[in-house]
Amino acid sequence: MSTEFLLEARDVHRAFGATRALRGASVEVARSEILAVMGPSGSGKSTLLHCLAGIYRPDQEEIIFDGTRVDTLSEAKRTELRRDAFGFVFQFGQLVPELTALDNVALPLLLAKTPRKQAYAQAAPWLERLGLDDHATHRSGELSGGQAQRVALARALVHRPRVLFADEPTGALDTLTGENVMNLLVNAAREEGITVVLVTHDARVAAYADREIVVRDGRALTTPSSAVA
Ligand SMILES: Nc1ncnc2c1ncn2[C@@H]1O[C@H](COP(=O)(O)OP(=O)(O)O)[C@@H](O)[C@H]1O
Ligand SMILES: [Mg+2]
């Protein structure tokens, strides 16, 4: 089996009732690549991300991660894969508001049964790295949008995932705050060699990526020229 790409979708179909969200989408993501997935609202970007990440099971054809079929794995195995190998950042941080920033970052490690002391020792430097050491003991519900998104980023990276999936990670932020979050995301990914699948409809955000694809009507177009029209 080819191991040229770290992550692949091959002719993926996925419907929600009568809505055919994906109609034969194929994507190849190289190791350590930062790939932007662009396209209009409703074109299937988030569905594609969820399929690549093993959250949704496609109706048809394959998702391959590191040479392994993901779409045929059991629910339990896919949960394990997501927990161990993938990190996620969504438009709204989806932090636990009652917990502190530091607790939120440590949480995935604790859920993966990392001893408490080690989990916190691993989480703290990430807050520092993302410029949030002053906010470690703040309840995350009290943070600004940009601060919360940086905590979400720290939480997504703390277990050193192989792939970071980001769905409109700056969609709820103003331009300047969004640029700050994107700079932190891209720098961290490059330093750690983490592969990134970045869904955005914002060309300024996509400009941070190594390469972009465009999703239209549930299909992925890989060449910029075919994206026009
Ligand atoms: N959970 C869902 N239930 C029903 N329809 C959905 C669901 N998720 C997405 N869709 C539909 O699938 C299509 C693609 O959605 P989505 O992948 O979210 O697009 P995008 O992220 O590009 O805006 C849309 O028509 C959307 O309404
Ligand atoms: Mg979406």
Coordinates of C-alpha atoms and ligand atoms in Angstrom, one line a residue:
M1 CA 0.0 0.0 0.0
S2 CA 1.3 3.4 -0.9
T3 CA 2.6 5.5 2.0
E4 CA 3.3 8.6 -0.1
F5 CA 0.5 10.5 1.5
L6 CA -0.3 10.7 5.2
L7 CA -4.0 11.1 4.7
E8 CA -6.3 10.4 1.7
A9 CA -9.9 10.5 0.8
R10 CA -10.7 8.4 -2.3
D11 CA -14.0 9.0 -4.1
V12 CA -15.9 9.7 -0.9
H13 CA -19.7 10.0 -0.9
R14 CA -21.7 11.1 2.1
A15 CA -25.4 12.1 2.2
F16 CA -27.6 13.5 5.0
G17 CA -31.0 12.3 4.0
A18 CA -31.7 13.7 0.6
T19 CA -28.7 16.1 0.8
R20 CA -25.7 14.7 -1.0
A21 CA -23.0 16.6 0.9
L22 CA -20.1 14.7 -0.8
R23 CA -20.3 13.3 -4.3
G24 CA -17.0 11.7 -5.0
A25 CA -14.5 13.8 -3.2
S26 CA -10.8 12.8 -3.4
V27 CA -8.0 14.5 -1.5
E28 CA -4.4 13.6 -0.8
V29 CA -2.5 15.2 2.1
A30 CA 1.2 14.9 2.3
R31 CA 3.1 14.5 5.5
S32 CA 3.7 17.8 7.3
E33 CA 1.7 19.6 4.7
I34 CA -0.6 22.5 5.6
L35 CA -3.6 22.1 3.2
A36 CA -6.3 24.7 2.9
V37 CA -9.8 23.4 2.0
M38 CA -11.7 26.3 0.4
G39 CA -15.1 26.6 -1.2
P40 CA -18.5 28.3 -0.8
S41 CA -20.8 27.7 2.2
G42 CA -22.6 24.4 1.9
S43 CA -20.2 23.0 -0.6
G44 CA -19.2 20.1 1.7
K45 CA -16.0 21.3 3.3
S46 CA -16.9 20.4 6.9
T47 CA -18.3 17.1 5.8
L48 CA -15.1 16.3 4.1
L49 CA -13.1 17.3 7.2
H50 CA -15.3 15.1 9.4
C51 CA -14.9 12.2 7.0
L52 CA -11.1 12.6 6.9
A53 CA -11.0 12.8 10.7
G54 CA -13.0 9.6 11.2
I55 CA -15.9 11.4 12.8
Y56 CA -18.3 10.7 9.9
R57 CA -18.2 7.3 8.2
P58 CA -18.5 7.9 4.4
D59 CA -21.4 6.1 2.6
Q60 CA -19.0 5.1 -0.1
E61 CA -15.2 4.5 -0.6
E62 CA -12.2 5.1 1.4
I63 CA -10.4 7.2 4.0
I64 CA -6.8 6.2 4.4
F65 CA -4.6 7.4 7.2
D66 CA -0.9 6.3 7.3
G67 CA -1.7 3.3 5.2
T68 CA -4.7 2.2 7.2
R69 CA -8.4 2.2 6.1
V70 CA -10.1 4.5 8.6
D71 CA -13.7 4.2 7.2
T72 CA -13.9 0.5 7.9
L73 CA -12.6 0.7 11.5
S74 CA -15.0 0.2 14.4
E75 CA -16.5 3.2 16.2
A76 CA -14.2 2.4 19.1
K77 CA -11.1 2.2 17.0
R78 CA -11.9 5.5 15.3
T79 CA -12.5 7.1 18.7
E80 CA -9.1 5.9 19.7
L81 CA -7.5 7.1 16.5
R82 CA -9.0 10.6 16.9
R83 CA -7.9 10.8 20.6
D84 CA -4.3 9.6 19.9
A85 CA -3.4 10.9 16.5
F86 CA -5.7 13.8 15.7
G87 CA -6.2 17.3 17.1
F88 CA -9.3 19.5 16.4
V89 CA -10.0 23.2 16.4
F90 CA -13.4 24.4 15.4
Q91 CA -14.9 27.9 14.8
F92 CA -16.0 28.3 18.4
G93 CA -13.4 26.9 20.8
Q94 CA -15.8 24.5 22.4
L95 CA -13.9 24.7 25.7
V96 CA -15.5 23.7 29.0
P97 CA -16.4 27.1 30.3
E98 CA -16.3 26.2 34.0
L99 CA -12.8 24.8 33.8
T100 CA -9.7 27.0 33.8
A101 CA -7.6 27.5 30.6
L102 CA -5.0 25.1 32.0
D103 CA -7.6 22.4 32.9
N104 CA -9.0 22.6 29.3
V105 CA -5.6 22.1 27.8
A106 CA -4.8 19.2 30.2
L107 CA -8.2 17.5 29.6
P108 CA -7.4 15.5 26.5
L109 CA -4.3 14.0 28.3
L110 CA -6.3 13.2 31.3
L111 CA -9.0 11.5 29.2
A112 CA -6.2 9.5 27.6
K113 CA -5.2 8.4 31.1
T114 CA -2.0 10.4 31.4
P115 CA -1.2 10.8 35.1
R116 CA -2.4 14.1 36.5
K117 CA 1.0 15.6 37.3
Q118 CA 2.4 14.7 33.9
A119 CA -0.7 16.1 32.1
Y120 CA -0.4 19.4 33.8
A121 CA 3.4 19.6 33.2
Q122 CA 2.8 19.0 29.5
A123 CA -0.1 21.4 29.3
A124 CA 1.5 24.5 31.0
P125 CA 4.2 25.1 28.4
W126 CA 1.6 25.1 25.6
L127 CA -0.2 28.0 27.3
E128 CA 3.1 29.8 27.6
R129 CA 4.0 29.1 24.0
L130 CA 0.6 30.6 22.9
G131 CA 1.1 33.7 25.1
L132 CA -1.5 32.6 27.7
D133 CA 0.5 31.9 30.8
D134 CA -1.1 34.9 32.5
H135 CA -4.5 33.3 31.9
A136 CA -3.8 29.7 33.0
T137 CA -6.1 29.9 36.1
H138 CA -8.9 32.0 34.4
R139 CA -12.1 30.1 33.8
S140 CA -12.2 29.7 30.0
G141 CA -15.7 31.2 29.9
E142 CA -14.2 34.5 31.0
L143 CA -11.6 34.7 28.1
S144 CA -11.9 36.8 25.0
G145 CA -12.6 35.1 21.7
G146 CA -9.0 35.2 20.6
Q147 CA -7.7 33.9 24.0
A148 CA -10.3 31.1 23.9
Q149 CA -9.2 30.1 20.4
R150 CA -5.6 30.0 21.5
V151 CA -6.6 27.8 24.4
A152 CA -8.5 25.6 22.0
L153 CA -5.3 25.4 19.8
A154 CA -3.2 24.5 22.8
R155 CA -5.7 21.8 23.7
A156 CA -5.6 20.4 20.1
L157 CA -1.8 20.3 20.1
V158 CA -0.9 19.2 23.6
H159 CA -0.8 15.5 22.8
R160 CA 1.3 16.1 19.7
P161 CA -1.2 14.9 17.1
R162 CA -0.1 13.7 13.7
V163 CA -2.9 15.7 12.0
L164 CA -4.5 19.0 13.1
F165 CA -8.0 19.5 11.7
A166 CA -9.1 23.1 11.8
D167 CA -12.6 24.1 10.7
E168 CA -13.0 27.8 10.2
P169 CA -10.7 28.4 13.2
T170 CA -10.7 32.1 12.8
G171 CA -14.3 32.4 11.6
A172 CA -15.5 34.1 14.8
L173 CA -12.5 36.4 15.2
D174 CA -11.7 39.9 13.9
T175 CA -9.0 40.1 11.3
L176 CA -6.1 41.0 13.5
T177 CA -7.0 38.4 16.2
G178 CA -7.5 35.8 13.4
E179 CA -4.1 36.5 12.0
N180 CA -2.5 36.1 15.4
V181 CA -4.2 32.7 15.8
M182 CA -3.2 31.6 12.3
N183 CA 0.4 32.6 12.9
L184 CA 0.5 30.6 16.1
L185 CA -1.2 27.6 14.5
V186 CA 1.1 27.5 11.5
N187 CA 4.3 28.1 13.5
A188 CA 3.4 25.4 15.9
A189 CA 2.5 22.9 13.1
R190 CA 5.7 23.6 11.3
E191 CA 7.9 23.3 14.4
E192 CA 6.2 20.0 15.4
G193 CA 5.9 18.7 11.8
I194 CA 2.2 18.4 12.3
T195 CA 0.1 17.9 9.1
V196 CA -2.8 20.4 9.0
V197 CA -6.2 20.2 7.2
L198 CA -7.6 23.8 7.4
V199 CA -11.1 24.5 6.3
T200 CA -11.8 28.1 5.5
H201 CA -13.7 30.3 3.1
D202 CA -11.3 33.2 3.7
A203 CA -8.5 33.6 1.1
R204 CA -6.4 35.4 3.7
V205 CA -6.5 32.4 6.0
A206 CA -5.9 30.0 3.1
A207 CA -2.8 32.0 2.3
Y208 CA -1.1 30.5 5.3
A209 CA -1.3 27.0 3.8
D210 CA 1.2 25.3 1.5
R211 CA -1.5 24.3 -1.0
E212 CA -5.2 24.8 -1.4
I213 CA -8.0 22.7 -2.8
V214 CA -11.5 23.9 -3.6
V215 CA -14.7 22.0 -2.7
R216 CA -17.7 22.6 -5.0
D217 CA -20.9 20.6 -5.0
G218 CA -19.4 17.9 -2.9
R219 CA -16.3 17.4 -5.1
A220 CA -12.7 18.5 -4.5
L221 CA -10.9 20.4 -7.2
T222 CA -7.1 20.3 -6.8
T223 CA -5.9 22.5 -9.5
P224 CA -6.3 26.3 -9.1
S225 CA -7.3 26.7 -12.8
S226 CA -10.2 24.2 -12.4
A227 CA -11.3 26.1 -9.3
V228 CA -12.3 29.1 -11.4
A229 CA -15.7 29.3 -13.1
Ligands
LIG1 N1 -25.5 16.9 10.0 C1 -26.1 17.3 8.9 N2 -27.4 17.0 8.7 C2 -28.0 17.4 7.6 N3 -27.4 18.1 6.6 C3 -26.1 18.4 6.7 C4 -25.4 18.0 7.9 N4 -24.1 18.5 7.8 C5 -24.1 19.1 6.6 N5 -25.3 19.0 5.9 C6 -25.6 19.6 4.6 O1 -24.6 19.1 3.7 C7 -24.2 20.1 2.8 C8 -22.7 20.4 3.0 O2 -22.5 20.9 4.3 P1 -21.1 21.3 5.0 O3 -20.2 20.1 4.8 O4 -21.3 21.7 6.4 O5 -20.6 22.5 4.0 P2 -19.6 23.7 4.3 O6 -18.7 23.3 5.5 O7 -18.8 23.8 3.0 O8 -20.4 24.9 4.5 C9 -25.1 21.3 3.1 O9 -26.1 21.3 2.3 C10 -25.5 21.1 4.6 O10 -26.7 21.7 4.8
MG2 MG -18.4 24.2 7.3

